[in-house]
Tab-separated table of C-alpha atoms in Angstrom:
chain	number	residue	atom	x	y	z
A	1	UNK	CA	-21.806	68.908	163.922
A	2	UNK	CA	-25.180	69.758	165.988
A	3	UNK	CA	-28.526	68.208	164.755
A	4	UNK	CA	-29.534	71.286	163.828
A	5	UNK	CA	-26.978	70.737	160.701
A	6	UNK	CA	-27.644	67.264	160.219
A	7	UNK	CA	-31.334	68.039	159.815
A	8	UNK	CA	-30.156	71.048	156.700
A	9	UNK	CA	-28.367	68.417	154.945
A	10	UNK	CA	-30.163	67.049	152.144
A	11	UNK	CA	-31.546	63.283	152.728
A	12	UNK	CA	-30.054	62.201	149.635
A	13	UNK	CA	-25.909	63.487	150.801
A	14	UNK	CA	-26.573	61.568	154.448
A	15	UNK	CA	-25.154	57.867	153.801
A	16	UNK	CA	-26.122	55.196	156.148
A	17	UNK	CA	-22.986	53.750	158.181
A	18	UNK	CA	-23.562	49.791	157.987
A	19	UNK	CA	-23.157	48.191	161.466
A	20	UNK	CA	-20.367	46.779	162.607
A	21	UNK	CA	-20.269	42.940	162.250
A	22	UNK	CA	-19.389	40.914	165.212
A	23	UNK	CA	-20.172	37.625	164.192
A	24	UNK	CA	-17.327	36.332	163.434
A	25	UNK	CA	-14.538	38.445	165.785
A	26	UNK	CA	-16.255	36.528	168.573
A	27	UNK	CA	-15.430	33.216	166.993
A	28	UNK	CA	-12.177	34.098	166.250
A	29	UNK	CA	-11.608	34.934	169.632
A	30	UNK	CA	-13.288	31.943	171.335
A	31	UNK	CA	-11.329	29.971	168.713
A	32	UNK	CA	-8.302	31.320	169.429
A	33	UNK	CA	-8.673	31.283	173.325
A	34	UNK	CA	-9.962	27.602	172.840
A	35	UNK	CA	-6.384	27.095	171.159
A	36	UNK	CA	-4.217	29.016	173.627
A	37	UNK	CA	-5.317	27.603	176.931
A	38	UNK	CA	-6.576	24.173	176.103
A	39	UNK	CA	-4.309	23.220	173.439
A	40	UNK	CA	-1.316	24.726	174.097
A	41	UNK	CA	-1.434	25.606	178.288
A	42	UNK	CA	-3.143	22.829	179.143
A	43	UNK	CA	-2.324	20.392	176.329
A	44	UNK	CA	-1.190	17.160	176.394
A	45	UNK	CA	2.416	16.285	177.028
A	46	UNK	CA	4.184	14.089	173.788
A	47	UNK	CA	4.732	14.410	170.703
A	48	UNK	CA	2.130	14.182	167.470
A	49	UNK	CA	3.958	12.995	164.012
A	50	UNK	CA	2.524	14.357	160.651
A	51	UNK	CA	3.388	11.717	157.821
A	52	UNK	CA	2.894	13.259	154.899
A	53	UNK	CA	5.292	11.507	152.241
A	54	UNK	CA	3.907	8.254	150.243
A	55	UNK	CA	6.088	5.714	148.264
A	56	UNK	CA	6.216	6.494	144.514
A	57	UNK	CA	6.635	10.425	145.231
A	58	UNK	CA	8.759	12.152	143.347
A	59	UNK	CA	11.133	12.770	146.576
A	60	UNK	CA	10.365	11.740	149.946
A	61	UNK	CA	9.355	14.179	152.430
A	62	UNK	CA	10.469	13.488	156.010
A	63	UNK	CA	7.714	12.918	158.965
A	64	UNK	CA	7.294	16.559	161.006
A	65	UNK	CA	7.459	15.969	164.870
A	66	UNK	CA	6.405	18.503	167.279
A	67	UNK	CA	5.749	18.947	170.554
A	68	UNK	CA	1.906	19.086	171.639
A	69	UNK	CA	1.972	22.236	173.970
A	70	UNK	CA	4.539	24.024	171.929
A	71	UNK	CA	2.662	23.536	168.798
A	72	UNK	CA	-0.397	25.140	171.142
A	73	UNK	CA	0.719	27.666	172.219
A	74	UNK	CA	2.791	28.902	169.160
A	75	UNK	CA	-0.621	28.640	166.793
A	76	UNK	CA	-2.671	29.762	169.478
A	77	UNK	CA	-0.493	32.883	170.022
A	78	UNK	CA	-1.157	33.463	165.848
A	79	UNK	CA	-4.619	32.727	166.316
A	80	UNK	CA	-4.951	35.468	169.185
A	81	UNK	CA	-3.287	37.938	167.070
A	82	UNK	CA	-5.655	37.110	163.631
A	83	UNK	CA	-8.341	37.538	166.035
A	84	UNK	CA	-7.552	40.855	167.474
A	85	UNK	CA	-7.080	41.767	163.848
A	86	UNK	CA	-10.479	40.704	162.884
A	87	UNK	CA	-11.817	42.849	165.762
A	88	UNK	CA	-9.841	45.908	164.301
A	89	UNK	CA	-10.938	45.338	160.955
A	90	UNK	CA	-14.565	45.034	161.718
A	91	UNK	CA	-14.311	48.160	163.888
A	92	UNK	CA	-12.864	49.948	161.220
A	93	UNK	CA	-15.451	48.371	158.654
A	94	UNK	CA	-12.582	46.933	156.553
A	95	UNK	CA	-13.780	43.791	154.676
A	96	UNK	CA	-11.411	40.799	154.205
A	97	UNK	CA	-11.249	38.138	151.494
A	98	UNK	CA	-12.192	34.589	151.889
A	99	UNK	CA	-8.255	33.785	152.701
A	100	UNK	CA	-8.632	35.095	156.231
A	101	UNK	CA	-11.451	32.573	157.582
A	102	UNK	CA	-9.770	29.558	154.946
A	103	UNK	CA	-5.846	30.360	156.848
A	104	UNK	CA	-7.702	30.635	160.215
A	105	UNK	CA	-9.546	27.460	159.855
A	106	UNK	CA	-6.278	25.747	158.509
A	107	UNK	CA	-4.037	27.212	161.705
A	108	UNK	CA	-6.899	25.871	163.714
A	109	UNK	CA	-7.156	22.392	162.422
A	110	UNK	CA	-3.591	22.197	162.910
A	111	UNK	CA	-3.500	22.927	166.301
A	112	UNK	CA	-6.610	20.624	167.460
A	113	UNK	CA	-4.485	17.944	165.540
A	114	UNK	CA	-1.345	18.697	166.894
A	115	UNK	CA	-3.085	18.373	170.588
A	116	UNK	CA	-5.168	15.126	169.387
A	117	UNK	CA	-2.156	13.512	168.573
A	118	UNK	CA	-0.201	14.399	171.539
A	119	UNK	CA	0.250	12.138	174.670
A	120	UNK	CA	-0.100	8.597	172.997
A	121	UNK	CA	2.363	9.655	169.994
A	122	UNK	CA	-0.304	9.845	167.576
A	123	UNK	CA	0.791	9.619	163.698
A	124	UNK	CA	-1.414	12.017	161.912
A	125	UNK	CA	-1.418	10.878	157.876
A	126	UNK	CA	-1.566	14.077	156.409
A	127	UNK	CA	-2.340	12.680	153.310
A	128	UNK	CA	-4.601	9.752	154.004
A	129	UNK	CA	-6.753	12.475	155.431
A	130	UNK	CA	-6.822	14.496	152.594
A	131	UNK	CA	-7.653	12.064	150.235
A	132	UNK	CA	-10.250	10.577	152.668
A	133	UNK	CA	-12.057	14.153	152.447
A	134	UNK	CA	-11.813	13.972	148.559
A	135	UNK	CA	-13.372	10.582	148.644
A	136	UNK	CA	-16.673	11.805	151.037
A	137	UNK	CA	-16.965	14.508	149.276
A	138	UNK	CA	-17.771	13.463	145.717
A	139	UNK	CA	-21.330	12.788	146.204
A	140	UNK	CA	-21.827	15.225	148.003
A	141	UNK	CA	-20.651	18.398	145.185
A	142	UNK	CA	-22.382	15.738	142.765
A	143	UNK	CA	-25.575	16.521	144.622
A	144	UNK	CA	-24.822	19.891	145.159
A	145	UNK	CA	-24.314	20.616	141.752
A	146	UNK	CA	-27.706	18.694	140.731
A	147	UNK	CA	-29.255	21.567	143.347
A	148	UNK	CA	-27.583	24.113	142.214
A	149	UNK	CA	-28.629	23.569	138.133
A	150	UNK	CA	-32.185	23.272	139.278
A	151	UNK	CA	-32.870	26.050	141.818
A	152	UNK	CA	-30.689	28.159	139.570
A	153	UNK	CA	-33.438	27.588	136.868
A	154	UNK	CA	-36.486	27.589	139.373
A	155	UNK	CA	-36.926	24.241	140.679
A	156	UNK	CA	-36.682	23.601	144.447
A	157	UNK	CA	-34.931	19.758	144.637
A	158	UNK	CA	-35.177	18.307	147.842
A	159	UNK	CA	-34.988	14.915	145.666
A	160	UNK	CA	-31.111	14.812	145.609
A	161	UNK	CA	-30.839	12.084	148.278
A	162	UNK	CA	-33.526	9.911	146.328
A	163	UNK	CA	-30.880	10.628	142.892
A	164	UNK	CA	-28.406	9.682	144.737
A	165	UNK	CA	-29.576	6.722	146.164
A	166	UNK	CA	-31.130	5.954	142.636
A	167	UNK	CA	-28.015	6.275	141.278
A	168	UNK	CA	-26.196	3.684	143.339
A	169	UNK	CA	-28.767	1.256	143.032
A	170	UNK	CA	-28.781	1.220	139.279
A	171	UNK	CA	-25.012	1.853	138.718
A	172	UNK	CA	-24.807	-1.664	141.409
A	173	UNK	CA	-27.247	-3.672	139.491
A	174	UNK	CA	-25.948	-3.037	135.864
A	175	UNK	CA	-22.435	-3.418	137.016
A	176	UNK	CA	-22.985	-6.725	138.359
A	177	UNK	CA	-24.990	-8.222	135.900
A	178	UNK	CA	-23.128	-6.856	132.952
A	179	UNK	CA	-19.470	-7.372	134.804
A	180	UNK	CA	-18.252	-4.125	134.286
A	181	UNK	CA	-18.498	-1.016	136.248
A	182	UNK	CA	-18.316	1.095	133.235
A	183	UNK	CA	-21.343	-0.184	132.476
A	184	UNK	CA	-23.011	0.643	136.051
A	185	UNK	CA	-21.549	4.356	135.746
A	186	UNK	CA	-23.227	4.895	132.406
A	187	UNK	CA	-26.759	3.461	133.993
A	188	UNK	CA	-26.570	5.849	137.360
A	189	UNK	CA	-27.293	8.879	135.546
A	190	UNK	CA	-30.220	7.413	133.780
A	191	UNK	CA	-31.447	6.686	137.021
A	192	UNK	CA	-31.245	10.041	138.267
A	193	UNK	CA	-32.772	11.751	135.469
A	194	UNK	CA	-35.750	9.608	135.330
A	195	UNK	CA	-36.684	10.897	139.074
A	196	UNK	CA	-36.276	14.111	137.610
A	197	UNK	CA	-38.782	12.951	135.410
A	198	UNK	CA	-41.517	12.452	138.381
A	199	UNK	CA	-40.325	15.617	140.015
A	200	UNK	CA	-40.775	18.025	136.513
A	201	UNK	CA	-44.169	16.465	135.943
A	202	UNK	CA	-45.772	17.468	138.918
A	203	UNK	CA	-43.536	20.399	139.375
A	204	UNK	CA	-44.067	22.018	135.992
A	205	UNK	CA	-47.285	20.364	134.791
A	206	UNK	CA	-49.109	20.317	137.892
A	207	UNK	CA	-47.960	23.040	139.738
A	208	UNK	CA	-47.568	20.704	142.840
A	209	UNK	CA	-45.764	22.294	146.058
A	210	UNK	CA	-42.113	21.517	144.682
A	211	UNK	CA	-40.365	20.953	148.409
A	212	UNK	CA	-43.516	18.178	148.808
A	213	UNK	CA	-42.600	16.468	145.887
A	214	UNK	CA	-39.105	15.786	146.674
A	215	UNK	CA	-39.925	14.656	150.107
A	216	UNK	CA	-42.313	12.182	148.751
A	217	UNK	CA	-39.430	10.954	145.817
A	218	UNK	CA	-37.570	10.347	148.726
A	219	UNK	CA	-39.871	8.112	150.369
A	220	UNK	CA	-40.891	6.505	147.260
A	221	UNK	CA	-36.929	6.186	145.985
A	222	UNK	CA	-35.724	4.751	149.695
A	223	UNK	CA	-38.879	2.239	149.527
A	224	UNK	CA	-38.699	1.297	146.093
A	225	UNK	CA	-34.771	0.296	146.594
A	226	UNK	CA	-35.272	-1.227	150.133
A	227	UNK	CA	-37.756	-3.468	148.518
A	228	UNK	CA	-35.599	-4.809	145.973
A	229	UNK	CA	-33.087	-5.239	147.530
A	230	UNK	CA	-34.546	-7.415	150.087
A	231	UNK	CA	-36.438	-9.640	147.773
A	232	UNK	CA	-34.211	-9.524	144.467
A	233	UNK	CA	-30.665	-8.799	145.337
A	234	UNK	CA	-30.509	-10.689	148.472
A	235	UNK	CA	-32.173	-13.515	146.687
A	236	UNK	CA	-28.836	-13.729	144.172
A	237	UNK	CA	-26.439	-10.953	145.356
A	238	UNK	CA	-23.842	-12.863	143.033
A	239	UNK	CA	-25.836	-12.210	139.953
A	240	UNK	CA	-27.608	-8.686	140.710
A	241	UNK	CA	-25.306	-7.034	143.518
A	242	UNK	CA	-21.460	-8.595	143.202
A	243	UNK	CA	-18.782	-5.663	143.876
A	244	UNK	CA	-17.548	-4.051	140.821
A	245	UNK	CA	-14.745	-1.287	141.233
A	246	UNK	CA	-13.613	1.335	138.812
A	247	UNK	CA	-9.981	1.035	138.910
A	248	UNK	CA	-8.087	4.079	139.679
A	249	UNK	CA	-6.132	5.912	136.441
A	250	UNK	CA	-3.039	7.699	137.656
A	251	UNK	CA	-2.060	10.299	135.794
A	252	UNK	CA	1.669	10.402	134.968
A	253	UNK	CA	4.034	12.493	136.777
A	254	UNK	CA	1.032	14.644	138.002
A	255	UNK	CA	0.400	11.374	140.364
A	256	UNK	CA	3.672	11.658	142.034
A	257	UNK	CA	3.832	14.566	143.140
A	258	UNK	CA	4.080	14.698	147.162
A	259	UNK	CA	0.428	15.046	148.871
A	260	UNK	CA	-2.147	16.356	146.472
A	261	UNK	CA	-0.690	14.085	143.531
A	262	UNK	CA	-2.202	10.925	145.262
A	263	UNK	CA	-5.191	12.603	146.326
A	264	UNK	CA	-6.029	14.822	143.109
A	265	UNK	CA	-4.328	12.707	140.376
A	266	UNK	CA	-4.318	9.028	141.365
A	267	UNK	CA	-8.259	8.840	141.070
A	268	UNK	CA	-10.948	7.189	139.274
A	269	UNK	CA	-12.741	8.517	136.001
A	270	UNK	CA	-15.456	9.230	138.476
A	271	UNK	CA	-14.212	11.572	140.137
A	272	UNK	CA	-11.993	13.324	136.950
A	273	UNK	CA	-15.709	13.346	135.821
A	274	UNK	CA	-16.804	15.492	139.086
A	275	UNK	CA	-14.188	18.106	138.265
A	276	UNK	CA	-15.249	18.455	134.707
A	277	UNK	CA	-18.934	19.112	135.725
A	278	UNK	CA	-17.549	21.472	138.347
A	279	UNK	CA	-15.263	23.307	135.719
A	280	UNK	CA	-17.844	23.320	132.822
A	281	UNK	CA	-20.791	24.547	135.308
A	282	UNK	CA	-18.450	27.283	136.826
A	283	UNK	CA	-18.193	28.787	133.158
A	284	UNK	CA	-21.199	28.092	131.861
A	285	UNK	CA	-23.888	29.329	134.436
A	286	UNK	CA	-22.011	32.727	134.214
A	287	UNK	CA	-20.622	32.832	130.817
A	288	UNK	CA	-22.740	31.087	128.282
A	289	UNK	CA	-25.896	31.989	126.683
A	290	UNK	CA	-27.535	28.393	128.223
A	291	UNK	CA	-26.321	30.142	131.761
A	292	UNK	CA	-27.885	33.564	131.425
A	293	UNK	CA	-30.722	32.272	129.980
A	294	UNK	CA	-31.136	29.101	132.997
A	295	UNK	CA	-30.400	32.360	135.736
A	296	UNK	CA	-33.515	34.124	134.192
A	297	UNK	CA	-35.714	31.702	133.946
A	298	UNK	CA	-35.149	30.949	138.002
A	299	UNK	CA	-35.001	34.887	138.169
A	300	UNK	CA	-37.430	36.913	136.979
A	301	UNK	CA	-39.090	34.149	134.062
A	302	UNK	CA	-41.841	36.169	132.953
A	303	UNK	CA	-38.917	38.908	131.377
A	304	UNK	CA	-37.190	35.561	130.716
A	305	UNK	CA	-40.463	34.726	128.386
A	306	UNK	CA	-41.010	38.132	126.791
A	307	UNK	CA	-37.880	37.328	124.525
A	308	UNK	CA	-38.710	34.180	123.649
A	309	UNK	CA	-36.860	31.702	125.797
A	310	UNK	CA	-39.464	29.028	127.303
A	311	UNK	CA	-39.145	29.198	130.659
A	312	UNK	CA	-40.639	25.490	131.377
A	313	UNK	CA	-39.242	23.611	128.482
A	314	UNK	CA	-36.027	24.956	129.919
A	315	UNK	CA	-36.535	24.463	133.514
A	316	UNK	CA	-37.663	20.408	132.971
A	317	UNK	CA	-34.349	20.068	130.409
A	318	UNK	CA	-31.878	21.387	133.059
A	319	UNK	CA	-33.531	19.694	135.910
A	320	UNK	CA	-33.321	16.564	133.943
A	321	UNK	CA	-29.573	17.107	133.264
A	322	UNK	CA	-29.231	17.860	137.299
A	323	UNK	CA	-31.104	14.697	138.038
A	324	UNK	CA	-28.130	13.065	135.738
A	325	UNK	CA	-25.295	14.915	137.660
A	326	UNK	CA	-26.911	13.315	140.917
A	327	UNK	CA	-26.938	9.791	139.450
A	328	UNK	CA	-23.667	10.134	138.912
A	329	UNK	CA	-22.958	11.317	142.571
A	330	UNK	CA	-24.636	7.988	143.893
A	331	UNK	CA	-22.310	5.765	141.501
A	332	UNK	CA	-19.585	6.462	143.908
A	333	UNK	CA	-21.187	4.727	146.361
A	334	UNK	CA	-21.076	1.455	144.807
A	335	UNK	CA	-19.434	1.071	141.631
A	336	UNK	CA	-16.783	3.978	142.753
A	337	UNK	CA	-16.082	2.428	145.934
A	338	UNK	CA	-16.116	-0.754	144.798
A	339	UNK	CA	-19.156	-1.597	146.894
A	340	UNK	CA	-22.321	-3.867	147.107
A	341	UNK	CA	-25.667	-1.740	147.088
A	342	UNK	CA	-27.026	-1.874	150.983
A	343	UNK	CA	-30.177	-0.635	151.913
A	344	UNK	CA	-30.536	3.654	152.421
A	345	UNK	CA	-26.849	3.562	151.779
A	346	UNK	CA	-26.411	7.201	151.086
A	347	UNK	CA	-27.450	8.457	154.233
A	348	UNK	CA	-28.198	11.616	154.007
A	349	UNK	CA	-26.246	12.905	151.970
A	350	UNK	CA	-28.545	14.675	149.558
A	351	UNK	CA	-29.379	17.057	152.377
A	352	UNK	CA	-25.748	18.092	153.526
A	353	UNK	CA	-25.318	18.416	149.387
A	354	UNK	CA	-28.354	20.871	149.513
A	355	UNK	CA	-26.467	22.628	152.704
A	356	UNK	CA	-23.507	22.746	150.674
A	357	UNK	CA	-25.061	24.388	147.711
A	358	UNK	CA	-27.018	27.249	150.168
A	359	UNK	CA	-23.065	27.420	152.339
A	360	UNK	CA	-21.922	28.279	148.273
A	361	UNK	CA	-24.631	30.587	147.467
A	362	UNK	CA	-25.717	28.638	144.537
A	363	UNK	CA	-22.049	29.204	142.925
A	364	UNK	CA	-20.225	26.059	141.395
A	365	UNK	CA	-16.893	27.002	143.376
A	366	UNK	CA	-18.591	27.957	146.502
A	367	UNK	CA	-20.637	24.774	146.519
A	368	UNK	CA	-17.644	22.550	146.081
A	369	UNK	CA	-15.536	24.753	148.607
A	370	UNK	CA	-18.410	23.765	151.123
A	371	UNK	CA	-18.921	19.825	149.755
A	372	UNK	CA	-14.987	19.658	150.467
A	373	UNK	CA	-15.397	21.526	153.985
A	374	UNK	CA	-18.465	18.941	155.186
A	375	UNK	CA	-15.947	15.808	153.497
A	376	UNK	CA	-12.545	16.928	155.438
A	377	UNK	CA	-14.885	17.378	158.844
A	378	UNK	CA	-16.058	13.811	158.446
A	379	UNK	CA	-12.790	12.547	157.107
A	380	UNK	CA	-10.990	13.943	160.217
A	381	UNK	CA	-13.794	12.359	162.094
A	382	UNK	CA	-12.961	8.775	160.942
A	383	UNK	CA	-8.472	10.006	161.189
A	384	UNK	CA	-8.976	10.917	164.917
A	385	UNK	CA	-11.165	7.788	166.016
A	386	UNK	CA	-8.366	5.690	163.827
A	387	UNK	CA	-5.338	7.103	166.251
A	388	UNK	CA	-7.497	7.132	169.746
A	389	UNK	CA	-8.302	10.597	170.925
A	390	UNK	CA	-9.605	12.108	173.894
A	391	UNK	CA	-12.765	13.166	171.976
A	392	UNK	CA	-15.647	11.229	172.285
A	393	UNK	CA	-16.679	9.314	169.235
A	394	UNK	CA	-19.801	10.123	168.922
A	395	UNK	CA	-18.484	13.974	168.862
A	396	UNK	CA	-16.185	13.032	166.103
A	397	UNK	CA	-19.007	11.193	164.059
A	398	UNK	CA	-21.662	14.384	164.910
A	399	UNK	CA	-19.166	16.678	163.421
A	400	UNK	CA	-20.215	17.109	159.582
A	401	UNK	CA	-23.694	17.384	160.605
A	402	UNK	CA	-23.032	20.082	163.113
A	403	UNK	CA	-21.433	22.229	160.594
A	404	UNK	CA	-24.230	21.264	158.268
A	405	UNK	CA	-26.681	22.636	161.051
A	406	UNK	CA	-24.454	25.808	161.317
A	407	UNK	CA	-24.347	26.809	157.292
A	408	UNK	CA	-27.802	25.985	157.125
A	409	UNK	CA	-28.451	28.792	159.853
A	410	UNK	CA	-27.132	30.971	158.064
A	411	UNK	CA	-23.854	31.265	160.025
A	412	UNK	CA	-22.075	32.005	156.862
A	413	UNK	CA	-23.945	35.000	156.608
A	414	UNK	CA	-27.330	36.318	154.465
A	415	UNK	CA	-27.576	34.422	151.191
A	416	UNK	CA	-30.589	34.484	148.711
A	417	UNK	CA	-31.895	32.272	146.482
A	418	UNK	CA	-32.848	32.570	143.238
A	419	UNK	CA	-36.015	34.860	143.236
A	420	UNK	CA	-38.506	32.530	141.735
A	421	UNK	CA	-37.522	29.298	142.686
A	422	UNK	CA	-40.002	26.816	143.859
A	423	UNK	CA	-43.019	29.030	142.111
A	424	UNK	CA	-44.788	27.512	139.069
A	425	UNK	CA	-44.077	29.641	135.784
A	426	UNK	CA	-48.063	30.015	133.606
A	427	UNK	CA	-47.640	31.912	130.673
C-alpha cells in the first residue's frame, strides 16, 4: 500500500497498532537464563529435600528429593521455553492471563530453592513456608484493605501504619488487663477507627493536604505509643502488656488435609476474620449499592451528589470502617501472635500494605494476591537464612522491600487511581 493510499483512507478506518511490550519478555529471559546457567550449569552439587507432609494429615505424603543441577537445568530448560513464548506472544500482540507470570514465578521459586538447598542437603518445609507467608501477610491485606475502602471513596490514607500500630497497642493493653485476647481483638479496631477520626476531620472538614495528614498520624501514633510504653507498660508489663494469644480453631477435616489444610484451616479467628473482609469487600465494592455508590463518590463525586448520595458523610463513614479493618490488621501483632506490644513494632508495614493495594489496582483480590506475594518473599527470606544459604542475609531480609520498590514503580504496569482521591469534595 503506498502513502499515497494511506493518506485517501478516512482517519476514522486507520486503527492505531499498540506497541509491542517488552517489559516483561526481557525478564523472562534474564529469569530464565539466571535459572539455566547458574542454577542448573553451575549449581551446586547435593541434593535439596522438600518436606511437605505434617502429622495429623489425612495421609502422609513422602519427602521429594532431587538433585540440585538436575532440578536446574530441567526448570530452567521450561523457563527458556515460557520465555521464548512470551517473546512470540508479545510480537504477535497476543495477551496472556495472569496464570502465565503466577506458573513462571512458581517454576522459578522452585528452582532458586531447589539450588539453595543443594550442597549442604538442605530440607526445604514446604509447608512451614507457606504458612509462614500466610502469617506475614495478614496485616499487611488488613492494611491494604483499610487503603483500598478509603481511596476507593476519595481519601488518600497514608495513616495505615499508625492503624496498625494503634491497633496492636490497644488490642495488647486490653488483653492484658482484662486476661483475654478476645477482649484485645474487639478494642484494636476501635483504635483504628478513632485515627480515622483525626484523619476525616482535617481531611473532610478542613480540607487539609490528605497525604500530610497521614504522615503526621504517623508521627503522632509512633510517639504517642513509644511514650507509653516506656513510662506505663514497662513500669508493670505484668499488668498492662502480659502475652495473650488467640488460640488457633482447626476446622475439622478441612484442617487435615495435606499442605494448605494447616496453613488455611488450622488458624485463628483472626485471620478467618481477614478472609471474610476480603470476601465481603470483593462483592460488595462491585456488586452492592454501598459499592457503586463508595466508587462514585472517589470518582466523579459531584455526579455522585446530583442524585442525592452525600459524598462526605459517606467518605468519613467508610474511612472510619477502613480505619477499623486496619485495627484489626495490627491485633495480629500482639494478641494474634501471642506477643507483648514493643515499641514501632509494625515496621513498616502500612506502607508495603499501601504498595500492595496500588500492585492490586485498588481490587480486593488483587490487593491480597500482592499482600500474599510481599508475605511469601519475606517468609522465604526467614526459610533460607533457617537452612544456611549461599545468599547473603541481608539480601534475604531486603527482599520484600525490593519487590515493594518494584510494584511501587510501576513494574506491574500503568494503574490509576481513583480519579478524585485525595481532593476535598465542597458542595
Amino acid at each position: 500500500m503506498t502513502a499515497q493510499t494511506v493518506e485517501n483512507i478516512p482517519s476514522t478506518q486507520v486503527k492505531a497498532v499498540a506497541p509491542i511490550a517488552w517489559k516483561f519478555p526481557i525478564v523472562y529471559s534474564i529469569l530464565a537464563l539466571v535459572s539455566f546457567v547458574f542454577f542448573g550449569l553451575i549449581g551446586r552439587d547435593g541434593e535439596t529435600t522438600f518436606r511437605v507432609a505434617t502429622g495429623g494429615d489425612f495421609f502422609a505424603i513422602p519427602d521429594i528429593n532431587v538433585s540440585s543441577t538436575a532440578a536446574g537445568l530441567t526448570l530452567g530448560i521450561l523457563l527458556v521455553v515460557m520465555a521464548a513464548a512470551s517473546i512470540y506472544l508479545g510480537v504477535k500482540r497476543i495477551s496472556v492471563g495472569s496464570w502465565f507470570p503466577m506458573l513462571f514465578g512458581v517454576l522459578f521459586v522452585i528452582s532458586f530453592l531447589a539450588w539453595a538447598g543443594g550442597g549442604s542437603g538442605g530440607v526445604i518445609p514446604l509447608t512451614t513456608l507457606l504458612a509462614g507467608a500466610l502469617a506475614l501477610s495478614v496485616p499487611l491485606i488488613f492494611g491494604a484493605m483499610c487503603g483500598l475502602v478509603g481511596e476507593r471513596s476519595g481519601i488518600i490514607n497514608i495513616a495505615i501504619e499508625g492503624q496498625l500500630l494503634a491497633g496492636a497497642f490497644l488490642a495488647a493493653v486490653v488483653a492484658s488487663v482484662v486476661k483475654n485476647p478476645y477482649a484485645g481483638l474487639l478494642a484494636a479496631p476501635i483504635a483504628g477507627a478513632l485515627v480515622a477520626v483525626i484523619l476525616t476531620f482535617f481531611a473532610v472538614k478542613y480540607w487539609v493536604n490528605q497525604i500530610i495528614i497521614g504522615v503526621v498520624l504517623n508521627v503522632l501514633v509512633v510517639g504517642l505509643t513509644s511514650f507509653l510504653y516506656s513510662t506505663v507498660l514497662t513500669e508493670d508489663p505484668a499488668l498492662w502488656n502480659a502475652r495473650q494469644k488467640l488460640p488457633n480453631l482447626p476446622i475439622p477435616l478441612l484442617s487435615d488435609i495435606p499442605v494448605l489444610g494447616r496453613v488455611l484451616f488450622d488458624q485463628n479467628i483472626l485471620v478467618y476474620i481477614m478472609y471474610v473482609v476480603v470476601i465481603a469487600l470483593q462483592i460488595f465494592v462491585f456488586r452492592s449499592k454501598w459499592g457503586l455508590r463508595m466508587r462514585a463518590v472517589g470518582e466523579h463525586p459531584k455526579a455522585a451528589d446530583t442524585v442525592g448520595i452525600k459524598v462526605n458523610f459517606t467518605r468519613v463513614r467508610n474511612t472510619l470502617m477502613a480505619g477499623a479493618i486496619a485495627g484489626l490488621g495490627g491485633a495480629f501483632f500482639t494478641v494474634g501472635s501471642g506477643l507483648a506490644f514493643g515499641k514501632e513494632m509494625s515496621a513498616g508495614q502500612g506502607y508495603i500494605a499501601l504498595a500492595a493495594m496500588i500492585l492490586g489496582k485498588w481490587n480486593p483480590k488483587g490487593a491480597l494476591l500482592a499482600a500474599l506475594l510481599f508475605g511469601f518473599s519475606k517468609s522465604l527470606g526467614n526459610t533460607l537464612q533457617s537452612i544456611g544459604t549461599p545468599v547473603a542475609n541481608e539480601l534475604l531480609l531486603m527482599l520484600p522491600y525490593i519487590v515493594t520498590v518494584f510494584a511501587v514503580a510501576g513494574f506491574v504496569g500503568r494503574v490509576r487511581p481513583p480519579a478524585a482521591e485525595g481532593v476535598p469534595y465542597v458542595k
